[in-house]
Coordinates of C-alpha atoms and ligand atoms in Angstrom, one line a residue:
X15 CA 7.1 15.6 37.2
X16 CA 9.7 14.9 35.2
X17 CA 8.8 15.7 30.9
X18 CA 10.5 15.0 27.8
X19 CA 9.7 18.2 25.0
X20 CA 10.2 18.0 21.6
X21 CA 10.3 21.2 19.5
X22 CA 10.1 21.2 15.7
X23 CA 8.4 24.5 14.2
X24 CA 10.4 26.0 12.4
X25 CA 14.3 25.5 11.8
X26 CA 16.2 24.2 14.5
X27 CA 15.2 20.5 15.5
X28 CA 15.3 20.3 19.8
X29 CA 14.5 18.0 22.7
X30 CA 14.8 18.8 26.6
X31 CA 14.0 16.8 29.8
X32 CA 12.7 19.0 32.5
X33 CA 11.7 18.2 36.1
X34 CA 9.5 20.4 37.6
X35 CA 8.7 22.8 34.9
X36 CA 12.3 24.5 36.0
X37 CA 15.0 22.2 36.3
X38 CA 16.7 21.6 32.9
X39 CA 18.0 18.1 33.2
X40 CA 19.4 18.2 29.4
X41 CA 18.4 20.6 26.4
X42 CA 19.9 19.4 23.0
X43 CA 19.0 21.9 20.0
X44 CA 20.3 21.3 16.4
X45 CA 20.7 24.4 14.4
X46 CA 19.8 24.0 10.5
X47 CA 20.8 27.7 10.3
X48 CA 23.7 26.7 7.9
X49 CA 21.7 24.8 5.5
X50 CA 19.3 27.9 5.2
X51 CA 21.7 30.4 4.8
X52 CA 22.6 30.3 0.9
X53 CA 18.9 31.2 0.6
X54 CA 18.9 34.2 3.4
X55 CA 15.9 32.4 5.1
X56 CA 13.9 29.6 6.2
X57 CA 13.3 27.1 3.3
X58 CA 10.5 24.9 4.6
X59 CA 11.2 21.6 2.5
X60 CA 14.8 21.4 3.7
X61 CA 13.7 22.3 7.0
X62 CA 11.1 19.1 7.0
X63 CA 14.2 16.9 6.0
X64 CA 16.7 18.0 8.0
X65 CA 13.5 17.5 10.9
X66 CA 12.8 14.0 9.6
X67 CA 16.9 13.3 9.5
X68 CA 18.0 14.5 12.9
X69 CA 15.2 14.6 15.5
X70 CA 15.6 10.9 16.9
X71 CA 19.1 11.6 17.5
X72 CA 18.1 15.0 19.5
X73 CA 15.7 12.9 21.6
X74 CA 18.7 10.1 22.3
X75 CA 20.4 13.1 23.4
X76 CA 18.5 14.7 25.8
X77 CA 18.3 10.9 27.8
X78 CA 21.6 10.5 27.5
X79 CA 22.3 14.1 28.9
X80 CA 19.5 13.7 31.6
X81 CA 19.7 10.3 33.1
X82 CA 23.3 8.7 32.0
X83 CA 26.3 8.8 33.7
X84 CA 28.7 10.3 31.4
X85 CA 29.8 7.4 29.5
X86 CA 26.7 6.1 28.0
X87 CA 26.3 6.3 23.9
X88 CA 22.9 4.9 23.6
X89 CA 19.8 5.0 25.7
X90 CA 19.0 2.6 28.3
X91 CA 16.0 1.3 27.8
X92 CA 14.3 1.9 31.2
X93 CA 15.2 5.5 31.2
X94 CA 12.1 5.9 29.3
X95 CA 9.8 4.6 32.6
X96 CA 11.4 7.8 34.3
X97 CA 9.2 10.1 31.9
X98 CA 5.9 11.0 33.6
X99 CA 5.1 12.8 30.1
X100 CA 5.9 13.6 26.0
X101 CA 5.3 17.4 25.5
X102 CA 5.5 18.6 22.0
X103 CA 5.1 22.1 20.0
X104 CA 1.8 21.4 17.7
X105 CA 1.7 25.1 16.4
X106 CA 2.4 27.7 15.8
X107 CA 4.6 27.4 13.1
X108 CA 5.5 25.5 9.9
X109 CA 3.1 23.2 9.0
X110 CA 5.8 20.6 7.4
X111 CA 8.3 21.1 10.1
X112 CA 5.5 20.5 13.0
X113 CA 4.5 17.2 11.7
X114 CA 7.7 16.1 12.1
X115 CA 8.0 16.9 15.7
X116 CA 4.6 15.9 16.7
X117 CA 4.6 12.3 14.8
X118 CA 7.2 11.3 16.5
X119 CA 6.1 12.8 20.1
X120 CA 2.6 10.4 19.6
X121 CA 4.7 7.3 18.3
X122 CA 7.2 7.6 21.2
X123 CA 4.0 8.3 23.9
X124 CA 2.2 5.4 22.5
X125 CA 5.3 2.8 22.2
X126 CA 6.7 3.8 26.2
X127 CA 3.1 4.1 27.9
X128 CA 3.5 8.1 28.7
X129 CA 0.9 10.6 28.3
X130 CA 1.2 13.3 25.5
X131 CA 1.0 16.6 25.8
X132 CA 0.9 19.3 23.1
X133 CA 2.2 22.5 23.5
X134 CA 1.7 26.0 22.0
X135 CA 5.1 27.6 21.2
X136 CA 4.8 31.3 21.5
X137 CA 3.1 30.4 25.1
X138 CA 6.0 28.6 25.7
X139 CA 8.6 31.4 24.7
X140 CA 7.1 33.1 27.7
X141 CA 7.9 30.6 30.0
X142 CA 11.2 30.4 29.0
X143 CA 12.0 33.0 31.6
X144 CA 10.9 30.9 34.2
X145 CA 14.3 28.5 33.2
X146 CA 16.8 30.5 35.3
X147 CA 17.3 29.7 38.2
X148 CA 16.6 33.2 40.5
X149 CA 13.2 33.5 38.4
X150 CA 10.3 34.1 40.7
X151 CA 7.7 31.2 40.2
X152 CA 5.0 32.5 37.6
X153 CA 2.2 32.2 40.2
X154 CA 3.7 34.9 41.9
X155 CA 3.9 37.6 39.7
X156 CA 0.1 37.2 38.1
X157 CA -0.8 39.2 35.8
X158 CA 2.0 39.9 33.9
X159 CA 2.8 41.6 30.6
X160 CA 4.9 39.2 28.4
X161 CA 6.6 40.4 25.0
X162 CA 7.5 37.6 22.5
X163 CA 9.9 38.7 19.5
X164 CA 11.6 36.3 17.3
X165 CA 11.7 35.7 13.3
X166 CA 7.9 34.9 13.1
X167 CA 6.2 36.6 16.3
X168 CA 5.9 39.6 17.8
X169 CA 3.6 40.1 20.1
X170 CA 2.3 41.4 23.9
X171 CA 0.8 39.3 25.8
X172 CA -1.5 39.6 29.1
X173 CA -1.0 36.5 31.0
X174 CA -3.7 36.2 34.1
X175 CA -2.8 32.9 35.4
X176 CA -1.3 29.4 34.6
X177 CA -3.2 28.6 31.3
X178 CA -4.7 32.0 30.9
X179 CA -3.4 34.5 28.5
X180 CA -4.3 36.5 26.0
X181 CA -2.8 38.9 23.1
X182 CA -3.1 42.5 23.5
X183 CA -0.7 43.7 21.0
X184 CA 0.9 42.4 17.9
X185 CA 2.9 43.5 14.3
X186 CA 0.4 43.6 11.8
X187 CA 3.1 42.5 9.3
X188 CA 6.6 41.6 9.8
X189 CA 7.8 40.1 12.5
X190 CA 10.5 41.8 14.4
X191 CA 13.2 38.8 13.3
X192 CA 12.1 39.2 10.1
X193 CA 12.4 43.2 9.8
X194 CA 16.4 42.2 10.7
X195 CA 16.6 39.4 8.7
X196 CA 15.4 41.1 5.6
X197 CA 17.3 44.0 6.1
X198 CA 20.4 42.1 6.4
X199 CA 19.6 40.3 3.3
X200 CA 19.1 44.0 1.7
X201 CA 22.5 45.7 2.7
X202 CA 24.6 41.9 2.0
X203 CA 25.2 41.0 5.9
X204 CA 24.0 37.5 6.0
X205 CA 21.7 35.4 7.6
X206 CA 20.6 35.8 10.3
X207 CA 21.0 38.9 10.4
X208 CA 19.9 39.9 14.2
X209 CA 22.7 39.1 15.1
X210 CA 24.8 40.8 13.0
X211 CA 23.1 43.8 12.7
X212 CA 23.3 43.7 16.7
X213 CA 26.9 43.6 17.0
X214 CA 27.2 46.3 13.8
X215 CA 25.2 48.6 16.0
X216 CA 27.6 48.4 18.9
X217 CA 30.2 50.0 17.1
X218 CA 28.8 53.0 16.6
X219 CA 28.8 56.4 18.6
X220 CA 25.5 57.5 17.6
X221 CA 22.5 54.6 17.9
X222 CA 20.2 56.9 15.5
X223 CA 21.8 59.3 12.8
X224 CA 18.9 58.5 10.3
X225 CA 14.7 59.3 11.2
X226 CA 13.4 55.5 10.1
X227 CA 9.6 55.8 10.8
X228 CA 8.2 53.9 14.2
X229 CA 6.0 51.5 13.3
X230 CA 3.2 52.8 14.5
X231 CA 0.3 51.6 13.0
X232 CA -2.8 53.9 12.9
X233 CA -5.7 53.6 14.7
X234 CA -8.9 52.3 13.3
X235 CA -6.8 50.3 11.0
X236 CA -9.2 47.4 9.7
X237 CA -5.7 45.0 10.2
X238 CA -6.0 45.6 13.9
X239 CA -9.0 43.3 14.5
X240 CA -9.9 45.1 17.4
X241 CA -7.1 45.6 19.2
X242 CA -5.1 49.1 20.1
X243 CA -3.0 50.5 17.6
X244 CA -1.4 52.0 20.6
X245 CA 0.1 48.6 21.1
X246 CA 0.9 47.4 18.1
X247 CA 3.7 47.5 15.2
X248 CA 4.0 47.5 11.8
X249 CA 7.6 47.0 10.5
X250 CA 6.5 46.7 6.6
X251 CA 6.7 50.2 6.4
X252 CA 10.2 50.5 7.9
X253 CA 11.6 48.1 5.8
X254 CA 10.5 49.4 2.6
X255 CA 12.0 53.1 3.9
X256 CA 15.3 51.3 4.2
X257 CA 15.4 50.4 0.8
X258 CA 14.9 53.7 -0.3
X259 CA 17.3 54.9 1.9
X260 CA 19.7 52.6 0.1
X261 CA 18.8 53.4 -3.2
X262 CA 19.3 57.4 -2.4
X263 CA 22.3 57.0 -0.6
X264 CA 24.6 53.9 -0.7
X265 CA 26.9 53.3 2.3
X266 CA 30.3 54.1 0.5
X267 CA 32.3 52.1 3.8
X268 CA 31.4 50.0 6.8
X269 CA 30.9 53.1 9.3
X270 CA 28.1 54.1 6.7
X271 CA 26.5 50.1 7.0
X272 CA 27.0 50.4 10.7
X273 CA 25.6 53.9 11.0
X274 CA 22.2 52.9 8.6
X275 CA 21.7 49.5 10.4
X276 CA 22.3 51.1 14.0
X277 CA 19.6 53.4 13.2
X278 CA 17.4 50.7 11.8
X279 CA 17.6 48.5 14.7
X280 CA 17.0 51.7 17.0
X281 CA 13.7 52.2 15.5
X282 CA 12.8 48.5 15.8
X283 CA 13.8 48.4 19.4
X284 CA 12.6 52.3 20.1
X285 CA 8.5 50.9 18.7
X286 CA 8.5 47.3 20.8
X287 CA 10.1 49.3 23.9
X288 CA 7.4 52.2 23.3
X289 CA 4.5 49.9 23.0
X290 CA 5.7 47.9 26.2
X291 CA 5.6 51.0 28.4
X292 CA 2.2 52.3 27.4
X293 CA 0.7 48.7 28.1
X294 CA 3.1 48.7 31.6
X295 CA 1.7 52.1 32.7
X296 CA -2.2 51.3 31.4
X297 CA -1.9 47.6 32.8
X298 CA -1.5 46.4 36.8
X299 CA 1.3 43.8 36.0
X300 CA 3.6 42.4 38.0
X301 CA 6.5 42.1 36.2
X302 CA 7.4 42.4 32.0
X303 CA 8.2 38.7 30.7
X304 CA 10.2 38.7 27.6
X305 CA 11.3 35.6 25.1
X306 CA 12.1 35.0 21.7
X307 CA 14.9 35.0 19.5
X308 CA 15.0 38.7 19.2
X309 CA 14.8 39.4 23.1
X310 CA 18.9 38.4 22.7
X311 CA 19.3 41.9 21.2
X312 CA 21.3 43.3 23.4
X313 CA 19.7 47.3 22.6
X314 CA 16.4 45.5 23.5
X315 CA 17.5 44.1 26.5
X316 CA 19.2 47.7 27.9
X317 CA 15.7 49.1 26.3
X318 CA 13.0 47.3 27.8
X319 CA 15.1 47.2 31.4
X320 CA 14.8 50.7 31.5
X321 CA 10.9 50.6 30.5
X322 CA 10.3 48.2 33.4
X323 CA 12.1 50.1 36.0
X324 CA 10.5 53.3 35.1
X325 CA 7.2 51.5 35.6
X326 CA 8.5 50.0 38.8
X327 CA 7.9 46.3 38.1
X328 CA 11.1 43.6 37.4
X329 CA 12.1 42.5 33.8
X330 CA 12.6 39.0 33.6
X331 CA 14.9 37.9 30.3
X332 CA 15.6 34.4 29.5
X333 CA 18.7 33.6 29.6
X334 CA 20.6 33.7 25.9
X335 CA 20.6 29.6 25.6
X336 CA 16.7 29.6 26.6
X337 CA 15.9 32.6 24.3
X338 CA 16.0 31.4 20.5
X339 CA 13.5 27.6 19.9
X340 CA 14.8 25.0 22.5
X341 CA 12.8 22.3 23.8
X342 CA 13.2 23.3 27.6
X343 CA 10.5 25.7 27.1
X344 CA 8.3 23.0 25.9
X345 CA 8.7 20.8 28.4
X346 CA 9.0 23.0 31.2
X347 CA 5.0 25.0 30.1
X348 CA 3.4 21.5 29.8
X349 CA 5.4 20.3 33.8
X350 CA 3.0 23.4 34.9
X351 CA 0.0 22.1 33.7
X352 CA -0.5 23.7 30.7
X353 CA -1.5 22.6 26.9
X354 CA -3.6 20.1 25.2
X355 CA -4.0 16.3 27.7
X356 CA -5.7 13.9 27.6
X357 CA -7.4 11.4 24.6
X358 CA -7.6 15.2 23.2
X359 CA -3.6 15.5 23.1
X360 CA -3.1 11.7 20.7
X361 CA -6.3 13.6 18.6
X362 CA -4.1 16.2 17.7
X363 CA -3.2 17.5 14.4
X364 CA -0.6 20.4 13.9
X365 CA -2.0 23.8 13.8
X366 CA 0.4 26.4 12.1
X367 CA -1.1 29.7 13.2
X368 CA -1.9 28.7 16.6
X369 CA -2.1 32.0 18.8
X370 CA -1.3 32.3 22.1
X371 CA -4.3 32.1 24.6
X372 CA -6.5 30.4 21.7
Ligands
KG4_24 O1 13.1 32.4 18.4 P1 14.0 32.2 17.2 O2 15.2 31.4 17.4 O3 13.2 31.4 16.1 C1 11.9 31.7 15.7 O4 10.9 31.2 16.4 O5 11.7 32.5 14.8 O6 14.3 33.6 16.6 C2 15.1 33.8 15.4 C3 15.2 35.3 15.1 C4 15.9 35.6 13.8 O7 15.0 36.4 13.1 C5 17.1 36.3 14.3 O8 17.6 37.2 13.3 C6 16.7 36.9 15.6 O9 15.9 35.9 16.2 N1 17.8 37.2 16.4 C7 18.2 38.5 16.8 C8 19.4 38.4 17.6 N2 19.7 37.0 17.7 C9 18.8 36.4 17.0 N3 17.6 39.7 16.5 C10 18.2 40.8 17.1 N4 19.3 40.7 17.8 C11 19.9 39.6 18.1 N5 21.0 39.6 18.8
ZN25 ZN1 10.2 30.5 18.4

């Protein structure tokens, strides 16, 4: 089954082709990350342009880069019979930059004759492991614990089969992008900053010098909705600390930024880490799954490796191209049967807090 996706949530406009839910043919993503960055975040109206401006261009792209030879600069028109399906993000996400994406998913559907399929992103951040090649195929490592981290969602998920998931931890504020984002927007070091603040934190000897809290929320919390505090986050608090922090004592040199931020990202890293091993030792999964922008920390990575070997299962980590939005992901979840088919799928309007396994 070969599938076109087309990813619009939030700020990078993307389209994929996919055969077989893990052969990439092509993945084209367009970054607005520049136009965003005089504003040290997401602006949503000139994230809906920029949409609107570039995504027919992505999709041209991704043919081209699939099915042309090399030499081709346009799309040949029976390239488009090769497509046994459109799959598109309809949520979660925001709302102006998902309309963008899933207009023109129906309009292309309806004018080549291909079904359309919509797609829920954070679900499809998960499969986004399943890209690399030595991946095990997701039916064989049911049930699994996936972690999803990026600058609007952080959450643990329980996935049971294809299609069949459901959260079991989550931050009940911040997201963990956003707890880096905002800090780097605090102490001056751009956006985005988890990038930044991750290569900062390499160049220090000592990963914690200053007691940031956890983010540990507490149990019987009425913003838990029923699930354990035990595995969930709060980063609201840990934010606001750092600002304190700064007020009390301001870096005088760049060792002092590095040596505040590195401790600040260890206590980000040191609560999803924590949260993943009590769910890994209480659950019976398979293997830890994780996705997202923020998995590309390279702290996390080293962090949550360890977690999964000490509970003895694998860790699988998308590989850094797959990790931040792409389109892959989106075509790749709906090539394994999953999302919203059928009459239902042309029905469908975009849903910007969509939540994984609703
Ligand atoms: O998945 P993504 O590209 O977009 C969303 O769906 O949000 O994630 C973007 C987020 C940003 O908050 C960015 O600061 C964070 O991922 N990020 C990182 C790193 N690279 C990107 N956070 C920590 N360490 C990194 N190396
Ligand atoms: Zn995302």
């Amino acid at each position: 089954m070969i599938v076109l996706g087309i990813e619009s949530s939030c700020d990078e406009t993307a389209a994929a082709v996919v055969d077989n839910g893990r052969n990439v043919l092509s993945s084209v993503v367009y970054s607005q990350i520049e136009l965003h960055q005089p504003y040290g975040g997401v602006v949503p109206e000139i994230a809906s342009r920029s949409h609107v401006e570039k995504i027919s261009g992505i999709i041209s792209s991704a043919m081209i880069q699939a099915f042309g030879n090399g030499s081709e600069e346009s799309i040949d028109t029976s390239w488009w019979n090769k497509l046994d399906a459109v799959a598109v993000t309809y949520g979660p996400g925001l709302a102006s930059s998902l309309i963008v994406g899933l207009s023109e998913a129906k309009g292309l559907a309806l004018r080549i004759g291909a079904p359309l399929i919509g797609i829920n992103h954070v679900e499809a951040h998960i499969h986004s492991v399943f890209l690399s090649s030595g991946a095990p195929e997701p039916a064989e490592i049911f049930p699994y614990l996936a972690l999803v981290v990026s600058g609007g969602h952080s959450c643990l998920i329980e996935v049971t089969a294809l299609n069949t998931c459901s959260i079991i931890g989550q931050t009940l504020d911040d997201a963990a992008g956003e707890a880096f984002d905002k800090a780097a927007k605090m102490m001056g070091l751009g956006y985005p900053g988890g990038p930044v603040i991750d290569k900062l934190a390499r160049s220090v000897d000592c990963r914690s010098t200053i007691d940031f809290p956890k983010g540990r929320p507490r149990a019987g919390n009425p913003i838990l909705g029923g699930l354990d505090a035990d595995l969930c986050v709060s980063f609201s608090g840990l934010k606001t600390s750092l600002m304190y922090y700064l007020k009390k004592n301001p870096p005088a040199d760049n060792a002092e930024v590095a040596a505040i931020i590195a401790s600040y990202q260890e206590a980000i890293v040191d609560a999803l880490a924590q949260r993943c091993s009590i769910a890994l030792l209480r659950g019976n999964y398979k293997a830890l799954a994780v996705g997202g922008g923020v998995s590309l920390n390279s702290r996390l990575r080293e962090r949550l490796t360890a977690v999964s070997q000490a509970a003895g299962v694998p860790v699988l980590l998308a590989e850094p191209r797959f990790c931040g939005d792409n389109a892959a992901m989106i075509a790749g979840l709906a090539c394994m049967g999953a999302g919203v088919t059928g009459a239902e799928a042309m029905e469908l309007d975009v849903v910007p807090s969509l939540a994984a396994g609703s």
